[in-house]
Amino acid sequence: MNAELRARVLAAAAAETSPTCSDLRRRNLMIGLVAAASGLGAFVIFAALMSEGHLLRLGGEVAPHQYLERPVGLVATSVGGALVVAATAVWLALRRGRSMLGRSRRRLLFGAALIPISLLAWKVGCSIAFGASMVAWPERPGERCLALSLFVAAGPLLSFLAIRRSAPVQPALNGAVIGFAAGAVAWVAADLWCPIAYVPHVLLGHVLPLGVLAGVGALLGRALLAPRSR
Amino acid sequence: MAIPDLDGADAAMERYARGDAAAFADVYDAIAPRLLVLLRKATRDASAAEDLMQQTLLHMHRARGSFIPGAPVMPWACAIARRLVADSARRRRVEQRVFSEAPADDDRMTYDPVAATAAADDLLHAHRLAGRMQQRIEALPELQRNAYRLLRQEGLSLKRAAEVLGTTVSAVKLRAHRASVALRAALREAEELV
């Protein structure tokens, strides 16, 4: 084995500082806090601009003399379930299991498919179970929820990519799952804010941003997570 | 010199991740020889292989804090090396396109003092055959080529190769089998021509 090459590699590594496990844990904790703060901050700003600072909305006038109301129990159940799905999605996106190569392609694809399906099914299922009307709100097709979701998810998306740092295998797919996880976090905020469970509205305003974020995550994952030669 | 075992590399990487700076030399000694073989086969260029090996190890050095205790090091190193090879090949292609350089001369016959004692015809035949086989390996679909290289040339187990390629064991088996069938056919064809 080439002794000169060995000396060169060891010297190059010694010259470049790199974080140890404990350094990285602290750093990731900080990034996690930044992600939470940025998501929450974005949600508060959006609510201040769009609904006079109301983070929780229980209904509104769907049409002249027609009101939509959702009970607090429905909000708690719906948001609670969404929180569980979001936490699972973040765990799936950031934890790599027992291998440095991360989770298998099949598991990632399965998780990526399951996140939007379970969020949608939970929201619609809760609304049906609580007997809440799923009427259309013509003035609210879903573009505001779409904007809210993308606005809230931007910070967590970048933070999750920074925490993941590298994915030598399937960086695009890992990035897409990170996008879904950021979208699931934003779903919780959108679920608090939006009283509408009308399916076309939910598909446009709540599910579509998950797809958009997964696409952006895939592009960013390919660009940022794959090791690059210098 | 005996190559240290890979379990030793896993333990050394764990120590390095926790902050034991001296453990990086043990990681190097355990994985560098294997990595270099893999990279030489992939690049067919000794200096490029050394450069990519250095980059792979530096990438591992930068990511040491994210090392999962108990995880095997070699599949990780192979996956990084594979990415770097693909990226550097892509970079080279772009540079060639940008500077409109002619493709490099493919005449790789070099003086080999051991082979020089063999009959010239045999040497020429062996060289042509090796060249043809290498061309056929390069011409294989990427999925088959990668599976074949990891299993047959790098000697990884099916499970490890599946992890590196991000697929299932049966898919790796199938890809490697198809590659072997294609290469056997190419070998028969080449021998019939002689």
Short mmCIF file of C-alpha atoms in Angstrom, two decimals:
data_model
loop_
_atom_site.label_atom_id
_atom_site.label_comp_id
_atom_site.label_asym_id
_atom_site.label_seq_id
_atom_site.Cartn_x
_atom_site.Cartn_y
_atom_site.Cartn_z
CA MET A 1 0.00 0.00 0.00
CA ASN A 2 1.29 3.41 -0.93
CA ALA A 3 2.67 5.00 2.26
CA GLU A 4 2.78 8.44 0.68
CA LEU A 5 -0.90 8.26 -0.24
CA ARG A 6 -1.75 7.10 3.28
CA ALA A 7 0.19 9.98 4.81
CA ARG A 8 -1.49 12.44 2.41
CA VAL A 9 -5.02 11.25 3.24
CA LEU A 10 -4.42 11.22 6.99
CA ALA A 11 -2.84 14.70 6.83
CA ALA A 12 -5.78 16.04 4.78
CA ALA A 13 -8.24 14.64 7.33
CA ALA A 14 -6.25 16.04 10.24
CA ALA A 15 -6.19 19.47 8.61
CA GLU A 16 -9.98 19.59 8.26
CA THR A 17 -12.11 19.69 11.38
CA SER A 18 -15.25 17.59 11.37
CA PRO A 19 -17.99 17.27 13.98
CA THR A 20 -18.04 14.24 16.26
CA CYS A 21 -21.25 12.46 17.31
CA SER A 22 -21.84 14.76 20.27
CA ASP A 23 -21.06 17.90 18.22
CA LEU A 24 -23.53 16.76 15.59
CA ARG A 25 -26.22 15.99 18.15
CA ARG A 26 -25.97 19.54 19.50
CA ARG A 27 -25.93 20.98 15.99
CA ASN A 28 -28.95 18.93 14.93
CA LEU A 29 -30.81 19.98 18.06
CA MET A 30 -30.16 23.63 17.17
CA ILE A 31 -31.31 23.06 13.59
CA GLY A 32 -34.42 21.30 14.90
CA LEU A 33 -35.24 24.28 17.08
CA VAL A 34 -34.69 26.62 14.13
CA ALA A 35 -37.03 24.42 12.04
CA ALA A 36 -39.73 24.56 14.72
CA ALA A 37 -39.31 28.32 15.19
CA SER A 38 -39.35 29.04 11.45
CA GLY A 39 -42.46 26.90 10.91
CA LEU A 40 -44.29 28.44 13.84
CA GLY A 41 -43.16 31.96 12.87
CA ALA A 42 -44.33 31.48 9.30
CA PHE A 43 -47.69 30.19 10.57
CA VAL A 44 -48.18 33.17 12.89
CA ILE A 45 -47.21 35.67 10.16
CA PHE A 46 -49.54 34.01 7.67
CA ALA A 47 -52.43 33.93 10.14
CA ALA A 48 -51.82 37.59 11.04
CA LEU A 49 -51.96 38.58 7.39
CA MET A 50 -54.89 36.38 6.38
CA SER A 51 -57.17 35.98 9.40
CA GLU A 52 -56.37 38.73 11.90
CA GLY A 53 -53.99 36.50 13.81
CA HIS A 54 -56.43 33.59 14.35
CA LEU A 55 -54.37 30.43 14.39
CA LEU A 56 -57.43 28.28 15.01
CA ARG A 57 -60.53 28.78 12.90
CA LEU A 58 -63.71 26.93 13.72
CA GLY A 59 -65.84 27.97 10.78
CA GLY A 60 -67.20 30.78 8.69
CA GLU A 61 -69.90 31.91 6.29
CA VAL A 62 -69.76 29.51 3.39
CA ALA A 63 -72.52 31.32 1.48
CA PRO A 64 -75.06 33.99 2.43
CA HIS A 65 -76.85 32.72 5.55
CA GLN A 66 -75.03 29.38 5.43
CA TYR A 67 -72.46 28.74 8.11
CA LEU A 68 -69.81 26.04 8.42
CA GLU A 69 -68.77 25.05 11.91
CA ARG A 70 -66.41 22.42 13.23
CA PRO A 71 -66.42 21.39 16.87
CA VAL A 72 -63.27 21.73 18.99
CA GLY A 73 -63.25 17.95 19.50
CA LEU A 74 -62.98 17.47 15.75
CA VAL A 75 -60.08 19.95 15.56
CA ALA A 76 -58.27 18.20 18.43
CA THR A 77 -58.77 14.74 16.94
CA SER A 78 -57.89 15.78 13.41
CA VAL A 79 -54.80 17.79 14.42
CA GLY A 80 -53.71 15.12 16.92
CA GLY A 81 -53.78 12.43 14.23
CA ALA A 82 -51.98 14.69 11.79
CA LEU A 83 -49.31 15.34 14.44
CA VAL A 84 -48.74 11.60 14.83
CA VAL A 85 -48.41 11.16 11.06
CA ALA A 86 -46.06 14.18 10.85
CA ALA A 87 -43.87 12.85 13.67
CA THR A 88 -43.70 9.45 11.95
CA ALA A 89 -42.85 11.11 8.63
CA VAL A 90 -40.04 13.15 10.22
CA TRP A 91 -38.71 10.01 11.90
CA LEU A 92 -38.82 8.14 8.56
CA ALA A 93 -37.07 10.98 6.74
CA LEU A 94 -34.30 11.69 9.24
CA ARG A 95 -33.50 8.36 10.88
CA ARG A 96 -31.56 5.92 8.74
CA GLY A 97 -32.30 2.73 10.63
CA ARG A 98 -29.26 0.55 11.35
CA SER A 99 -27.44 1.19 8.09
CA MET A 100 -25.37 4.16 7.00
CA LEU A 101 -27.03 3.83 3.61
CA GLY A 102 -30.42 4.70 5.00
CA ARG A 103 -33.68 2.91 4.48
CA SER A 104 -34.36 0.64 1.52
CA ARG A 105 -35.98 2.01 -1.60
CA ARG A 106 -39.10 -0.06 -0.95
CA ARG A 107 -39.56 1.35 2.56
CA LEU A 108 -39.00 4.91 1.37
CA LEU A 109 -41.52 4.52 -1.45
CA PHE A 110 -44.01 2.90 0.90
CA GLY A 111 -43.57 5.71 3.43
CA ALA A 112 -43.81 8.39 0.75
CA ALA A 113 -47.08 6.93 -0.51
CA LEU A 114 -48.51 6.41 2.95
CA ILE A 115 -47.92 9.96 4.28
CA PRO A 116 -50.39 11.85 2.02
CA ILE A 117 -52.88 8.98 1.95
CA SER A 118 -53.04 8.67 5.74
CA LEU A 119 -53.28 12.45 6.25
CA LEU A 120 -56.12 12.75 3.75
CA ALA A 121 -57.93 9.67 5.06
CA TRP A 122 -57.62 10.89 8.66
CA LYS A 123 -58.95 14.37 7.89
CA VAL A 124 -61.89 13.13 5.86
CA GLY A 125 -62.57 10.24 8.27
CA CYS A 126 -62.59 12.54 11.31
CA SER A 127 -64.97 14.99 9.61
CA ILE A 128 -67.35 12.17 8.70
CA ALA A 129 -67.11 10.62 12.19
CA PHE A 130 -67.93 13.93 13.87
CA GLY A 131 -70.81 14.50 11.48
CA ALA A 132 -69.29 17.75 10.26
CA SER A 133 -70.60 18.91 6.96
CA MET A 134 -68.12 18.67 4.13
CA VAL A 135 -69.76 21.40 2.08
CA ALA A 136 -68.00 23.37 -0.63
CA TRP A 137 -66.85 26.89 0.16
CA PRO A 138 -66.78 28.45 -3.32
CA GLU A 139 -64.73 31.45 -2.23
CA ARG A 140 -62.07 29.19 -0.76
CA PRO A 141 -60.97 26.75 -3.46
CA GLY A 142 -57.75 26.06 -1.56
CA GLU A 143 -55.12 28.43 -2.87
CA ARG A 144 -54.68 30.10 0.54
CA CYS A 145 -54.11 26.76 2.24
CA LEU A 146 -51.67 25.89 -0.54
CA ALA A 147 -49.74 29.11 0.13
CA LEU A 148 -49.86 28.54 3.90
CA SER A 149 -48.54 24.99 3.57
CA LEU A 150 -45.64 26.00 1.31
CA PHE A 151 -44.80 29.02 3.49
CA VAL A 152 -44.79 27.01 6.72
CA ALA A 153 -42.91 24.04 5.22
CA ALA A 154 -40.02 26.00 3.67
CA GLY A 155 -38.00 26.32 6.89
CA PRO A 156 -38.49 22.72 8.06
CA LEU A 157 -37.62 21.43 4.57
CA LEU A 158 -34.25 23.20 4.54
CA SER A 159 -33.60 22.27 8.17
CA PHE A 160 -34.35 18.59 7.57
CA LEU A 161 -31.99 18.58 4.58
CA ALA A 162 -29.29 20.15 6.78
CA ILE A 163 -29.86 17.51 9.46
CA ARG A 164 -29.72 14.65 6.96
CA ARG A 165 -26.53 16.11 5.38
CA SER A 166 -25.73 13.22 3.05
CA ALA A 167 -27.38 10.30 1.29
CA PRO A 168 -24.96 8.36 -0.91
CA VAL A 169 -27.77 6.03 -2.02
CA GLN A 170 -30.99 7.40 -3.56
CA PRO A 171 -30.45 11.05 -2.65
CA ALA A 172 -33.44 12.18 -4.73
CA LEU A 173 -35.83 9.69 -3.11
CA ASN A 174 -34.52 10.59 0.35
CA GLY A 175 -35.00 14.26 -0.53
CA ALA A 176 -38.56 13.54 -1.66
CA VAL A 177 -39.37 11.82 1.65
CA ILE A 178 -37.88 14.81 3.48
CA GLY A 179 -40.20 17.01 1.39
CA PHE A 180 -43.18 14.87 2.40
CA ALA A 181 -42.12 15.14 6.06
CA ALA A 182 -41.90 18.95 5.83
CA GLY A 183 -45.29 18.93 4.11
CA ALA A 184 -46.77 16.77 6.86
CA VAL A 185 -45.54 19.29 9.46
CA ALA A 186 -47.19 22.09 7.47
CA TRP A 187 -50.37 19.99 7.22
CA VAL A 188 -50.76 20.27 11.00
CA ALA A 189 -50.73 24.07 10.77
CA ALA A 190 -53.12 24.05 7.82
CA ASP A 191 -55.44 21.69 9.69
CA LEU A 192 -55.58 24.08 12.67
CA TRP A 193 -56.20 27.07 10.47
CA CYS A 194 -58.58 25.70 7.86
CA PRO A 195 -62.12 24.55 8.79
CA ILE A 196 -62.90 23.14 5.35
CA ALA A 197 -63.01 19.38 4.77
CA TYR A 198 -64.52 19.55 1.28
CA VAL A 199 -62.44 16.98 -0.62
CA PRO A 200 -61.56 19.04 -3.74
CA HIS A 201 -60.43 21.85 -1.41
CA VAL A 202 -58.34 19.44 0.67
CA LEU A 203 -56.78 17.97 -2.47
CA LEU A 204 -55.79 21.38 -3.84
CA GLY A 205 -54.89 23.22 -0.65
CA HIS A 206 -53.56 20.43 1.57
CA VAL A 207 -52.48 17.44 -0.53
CA LEU A 208 -51.03 19.26 -3.55
CA PRO A 209 -48.41 21.09 -1.41
CA LEU A 210 -47.19 17.69 -0.22
CA GLY A 211 -46.53 16.74 -3.84
CA VAL A 212 -44.88 20.08 -4.59
CA LEU A 213 -42.66 19.79 -1.52
CA ALA A 214 -41.74 16.20 -2.40
CA GLY A 215 -40.71 17.36 -5.88
CA VAL A 216 -38.65 20.25 -4.51
CA GLY A 217 -37.19 17.89 -1.89
CA ALA A 218 -36.19 15.42 -4.61
CA LEU A 219 -34.41 18.16 -6.60
CA LEU A 220 -32.68 19.55 -3.51
CA GLY A 221 -31.83 16.03 -2.32
CA ARG A 222 -30.14 15.21 -5.61
CA ALA A 223 -28.22 18.49 -5.51
CA LEU A 224 -27.31 18.61 -1.82
CA LEU A 225 -27.34 15.10 -0.38
CA ALA A 226 -25.38 13.21 -3.05
CA PRO A 227 -21.61 13.16 -2.46
CA ARG A 228 -19.83 15.26 -5.11
CA SER A 229 -16.34 14.86 -6.46
CA ARG A 230 -14.14 17.93 -6.21
CA MET B 1 0.96 -6.72 4.45
CA ALA B 2 -2.24 -8.29 5.76
CA ILE B 3 -5.37 -6.22 5.30
CA PRO B 4 -7.14 -5.59 8.63
CA ASP B 5 -10.59 -7.17 8.88
CA LEU B 6 -13.73 -5.14 8.26
CA ASP B 7 -15.14 -5.71 11.77
CA GLY B 8 -12.06 -3.85 12.97
CA ALA B 9 -12.95 -1.04 10.58
CA ASP B 10 -16.48 -0.85 11.99
CA ALA B 11 -15.17 -0.58 15.53
CA ALA B 12 -12.49 1.93 14.49
CA MET B 13 -15.08 4.09 12.72
CA GLU B 14 -17.21 4.03 15.85
CA ARG B 15 -14.24 5.23 17.91
CA TYR B 16 -13.48 7.89 15.31
CA ALA B 17 -17.08 9.09 15.36
CA ARG B 18 -16.83 9.53 19.12
CA GLY B 19 -13.74 11.72 18.70
CA ASP B 20 -10.73 9.37 18.84
CA ALA B 21 -8.64 11.05 16.11
CA ALA B 22 -6.07 8.23 15.95
CA ALA B 23 -8.76 5.72 14.91
CA PHE B 24 -8.92 7.20 11.41
CA ALA B 25 -5.60 5.52 10.56
CA ASP B 26 -7.18 2.14 11.46
CA VAL B 27 -10.21 2.92 9.32
CA TYR B 28 -7.87 3.82 6.47
CA ASP B 29 -5.80 0.64 6.81
CA ALA B 30 -8.90 -1.55 6.81
CA ILE B 31 -10.84 -0.08 3.92
CA ALA B 32 -8.38 1.80 1.68
CA PRO B 33 -6.88 -1.29 -0.05
CA ARG B 34 -10.35 -2.63 -0.90
CA LEU B 35 -11.59 0.77 -1.99
CA LEU B 36 -8.56 1.29 -4.20
CA VAL B 37 -9.18 -2.02 -5.99
CA LEU B 38 -12.81 -1.05 -6.58
CA LEU B 39 -11.88 2.41 -7.82
CA ARG B 40 -9.09 1.18 -10.10
CA LYS B 41 -11.54 -1.20 -11.75
CA ALA B 42 -14.13 1.52 -12.09
CA THR B 43 -11.84 4.23 -13.44
CA ARG B 44 -9.05 2.21 -15.11
CA ASP B 45 -6.80 5.10 -14.10
CA ALA B 46 -4.49 4.68 -11.10
CA SER B 47 -4.11 8.36 -10.27
CA ALA B 48 -7.85 9.05 -10.64
CA ALA B 49 -8.54 6.06 -8.39
CA GLU B 50 -6.18 7.40 -5.71
CA ASP B 51 -7.75 10.83 -5.95
CA LEU B 52 -11.27 9.41 -5.61
CA MET B 53 -10.20 7.21 -2.71
CA GLN B 54 -8.88 10.28 -0.91
CA GLN B 55 -12.17 12.08 -1.56
CA THR B 56 -14.17 9.09 -0.30
CA LEU B 57 -12.21 8.94 2.94
CA LEU B 58 -12.46 12.69 3.42
CA HIS B 59 -16.20 12.48 2.87
CA MET B 60 -16.35 9.82 5.59
CA HIS B 61 -14.19 12.02 7.79
CA ARG B 62 -16.60 14.97 7.36
CA ALA B 63 -19.61 12.75 8.04
CA ARG B 64 -18.08 10.86 10.97
CA GLY B 65 -20.46 12.44 13.46
CA SER B 66 -23.41 10.86 11.68
CA PHE B 67 -21.96 7.35 11.90
CA ILE B 68 -24.46 4.87 13.36
CA PRO B 69 -22.86 2.64 16.02
CA GLY B 70 -22.90 -0.97 14.85
CA ALA B 71 -23.38 -0.09 11.18
CA PRO B 72 -20.95 -1.68 8.69
CA VAL B 73 -18.46 0.78 7.19
CA MET B 74 -17.59 -0.89 3.90
CA PRO B 75 -21.01 -0.64 2.16
CA TRP B 76 -21.10 3.02 3.14
CA ALA B 77 -17.61 3.62 1.75
CA CYS B 78 -18.50 1.74 -1.45
CA ALA B 79 -21.69 3.77 -1.91
CA ILE B 80 -19.82 7.06 -1.50
CA ALA B 81 -17.06 5.89 -3.86
CA ARG B 82 -19.64 4.81 -6.44
CA ARG B 83 -21.30 8.22 -6.32
CA LEU B 84 -17.97 9.99 -6.64
CA VAL B 85 -16.96 7.85 -9.62
CA ALA B 86 -20.26 8.61 -11.38
CA ASP B 87 -19.97 12.30 -10.55
CA SER B 88 -16.38 12.59 -11.70
CA ALA B 89 -17.20 10.73 -14.96
CA ARG B 90 -20.08 13.13 -15.55
CA ARG B 91 -17.82 16.06 -14.85
CA ARG B 92 -15.22 14.73 -17.27
CA ARG B 93 -17.84 14.31 -19.99
CA VAL B 94 -19.03 17.88 -19.48
CA GLU B 95 -15.46 19.19 -19.60
CA GLN B 96 -14.77 17.22 -22.78
CA ARG B 97 -17.89 18.63 -24.35
CA VAL B 98 -17.06 22.16 -23.26
CA PHE B 99 -13.50 22.09 -24.51
CA SER B 100 -14.37 19.93 -27.55
CA GLU B 101 -11.49 17.65 -26.86
CA ALA B 102 -11.09 14.48 -28.83
CA PRO B 103 -11.80 11.36 -26.78
CA ALA B 104 -8.74 9.87 -25.17
CA ASP B 105 -6.83 7.30 -27.18
CA ASP B 106 -8.03 3.89 -26.12
CA ASP B 107 -4.75 2.15 -26.81
CA ARG B 108 -3.89 0.93 -23.31
CA MET B 109 -1.02 -1.38 -24.17
CA THR B 110 1.76 -0.69 -21.74
CA TYR B 111 5.03 -2.42 -21.06
CA ASP B 112 4.63 -5.16 -18.48
CA PRO B 113 7.91 -6.87 -17.50
CA VAL B 114 6.21 -10.14 -16.47
CA ALA B 115 4.03 -10.45 -19.51
CA ALA B 116 6.96 -9.56 -21.75
CA THR B 117 8.23 -13.10 -21.35
CA ALA B 118 5.04 -14.59 -22.78
CA ALA B 119 4.62 -15.23 -26.45
CA ALA B 120 3.74 -12.07 -28.32
CA ASP B 121 0.67 -13.68 -29.94
CA ASP B 122 -0.72 -14.85 -26.61
CA LEU B 123 -0.16 -11.46 -25.10
CA LEU B 124 -1.90 -9.74 -27.98
CA HIS B 125 -4.78 -12.20 -27.80
CA ALA B 126 -5.14 -11.76 -24.04
CA HIS B 127 -5.01 -8.02 -24.40
CA ARG B 128 -7.67 -8.00 -27.12
CA LEU B 129 -9.89 -10.34 -25.14
CA ALA B 130 -9.55 -8.26 -22.00
CA GLY B 131 -10.27 -5.12 -23.99
CA ARG B 132 -13.34 -6.68 -25.55
CA MET B 133 -14.64 -7.93 -22.22
CA GLN B 134 -14.07 -4.53 -20.66
CA GLN B 135 -16.00 -2.95 -23.53
CA ARG B 136 -18.84 -5.43 -22.98
CA ILE B 137 -18.88 -4.67 -19.25
CA GLU B 138 -19.04 -0.97 -20.05
CA ALA B 139 -21.81 -1.61 -22.58
CA LEU B 140 -23.99 -3.46 -20.05
CA PRO B 141 -27.02 -1.54 -18.76
CA GLU B 142 -25.96 0.50 -15.73
CA LEU B 143 -28.02 -1.52 -13.25
CA GLN B 144 -26.50 -4.81 -14.44
CA ARG B 145 -22.98 -3.36 -14.61
CA ASN B 146 -23.12 -2.03 -11.04
CA ALA B 147 -24.49 -5.30 -9.67
CA TYR B 148 -21.86 -7.31 -11.55
CA ARG B 149 -18.99 -5.10 -10.35
CA LEU B 150 -20.03 -5.15 -6.70
CA LEU B 151 -20.57 -8.92 -6.62
CA ARG B 152 -17.96 -10.32 -8.97
CA GLN B 153 -15.21 -7.71 -8.94
CA GLU B 154 -15.56 -6.15 -5.50
CA GLY B 155 -16.67 -9.38 -3.83
CA LEU B 156 -19.50 -7.90 -1.74
CA SER B 157 -22.19 -10.24 -0.45
CA LEU B 158 -25.64 -10.13 -2.07
CA LYS B 159 -27.07 -8.39 1.01
CA ARG B 160 -24.36 -5.73 1.09
CA ALA B 161 -24.58 -5.16 -2.67
CA ALA B 162 -28.35 -4.76 -2.34
CA GLU B 163 -27.80 -2.16 0.39
CA VAL B 164 -25.25 -0.27 -1.71
CA LEU B 165 -27.53 -0.29 -4.76
CA GLY B 166 -30.61 0.49 -2.72
CA THR B 167 -32.57 -2.49 -3.98
CA THR B 168 -33.56 -6.01 -3.01
CA VAL B 169 -31.33 -9.09 -2.90
CA SER B 170 -33.36 -10.81 -5.60
CA ALA B 171 -33.05 -7.79 -7.90
CA VAL B 172 -29.25 -7.79 -7.46
CA LYS B 173 -29.18 -11.55 -8.14
CA LEU B 174 -31.20 -11.09 -11.31
CA ARG B 175 -29.09 -8.17 -12.56
CA ALA B 176 -25.80 -9.96 -11.89
CA HIS B 177 -27.13 -13.13 -13.57
CA ARG B 178 -28.16 -11.20 -16.67
CA ALA B 179 -24.76 -9.49 -16.77
CA SER B 180 -22.99 -12.86 -16.46
CA VAL B 181 -25.08 -14.37 -19.26
CA ALA B 182 -24.28 -11.41 -21.53
CA LEU B 183 -20.58 -11.58 -20.72
CA ARG B 184 -20.40 -15.34 -21.24
CA ALA B 185 -22.01 -14.90 -24.65
CA ALA B 186 -19.52 -12.16 -25.46
CA LEU B 187 -16.62 -14.35 -24.39
CA ARG B 188 -17.80 -17.25 -26.57
CA GLU B 189 -18.25 -14.87 -29.48
CA ALA B 190 -14.75 -13.41 -29.00
CA GLU B 191 -13.14 -16.84 -28.82
CA GLU B 192 -14.92 -18.00 -31.98
CA LEU B 193 -13.52 -14.99 -33.82
CA VAL B 194 -9.92 -15.91 -32.95
#
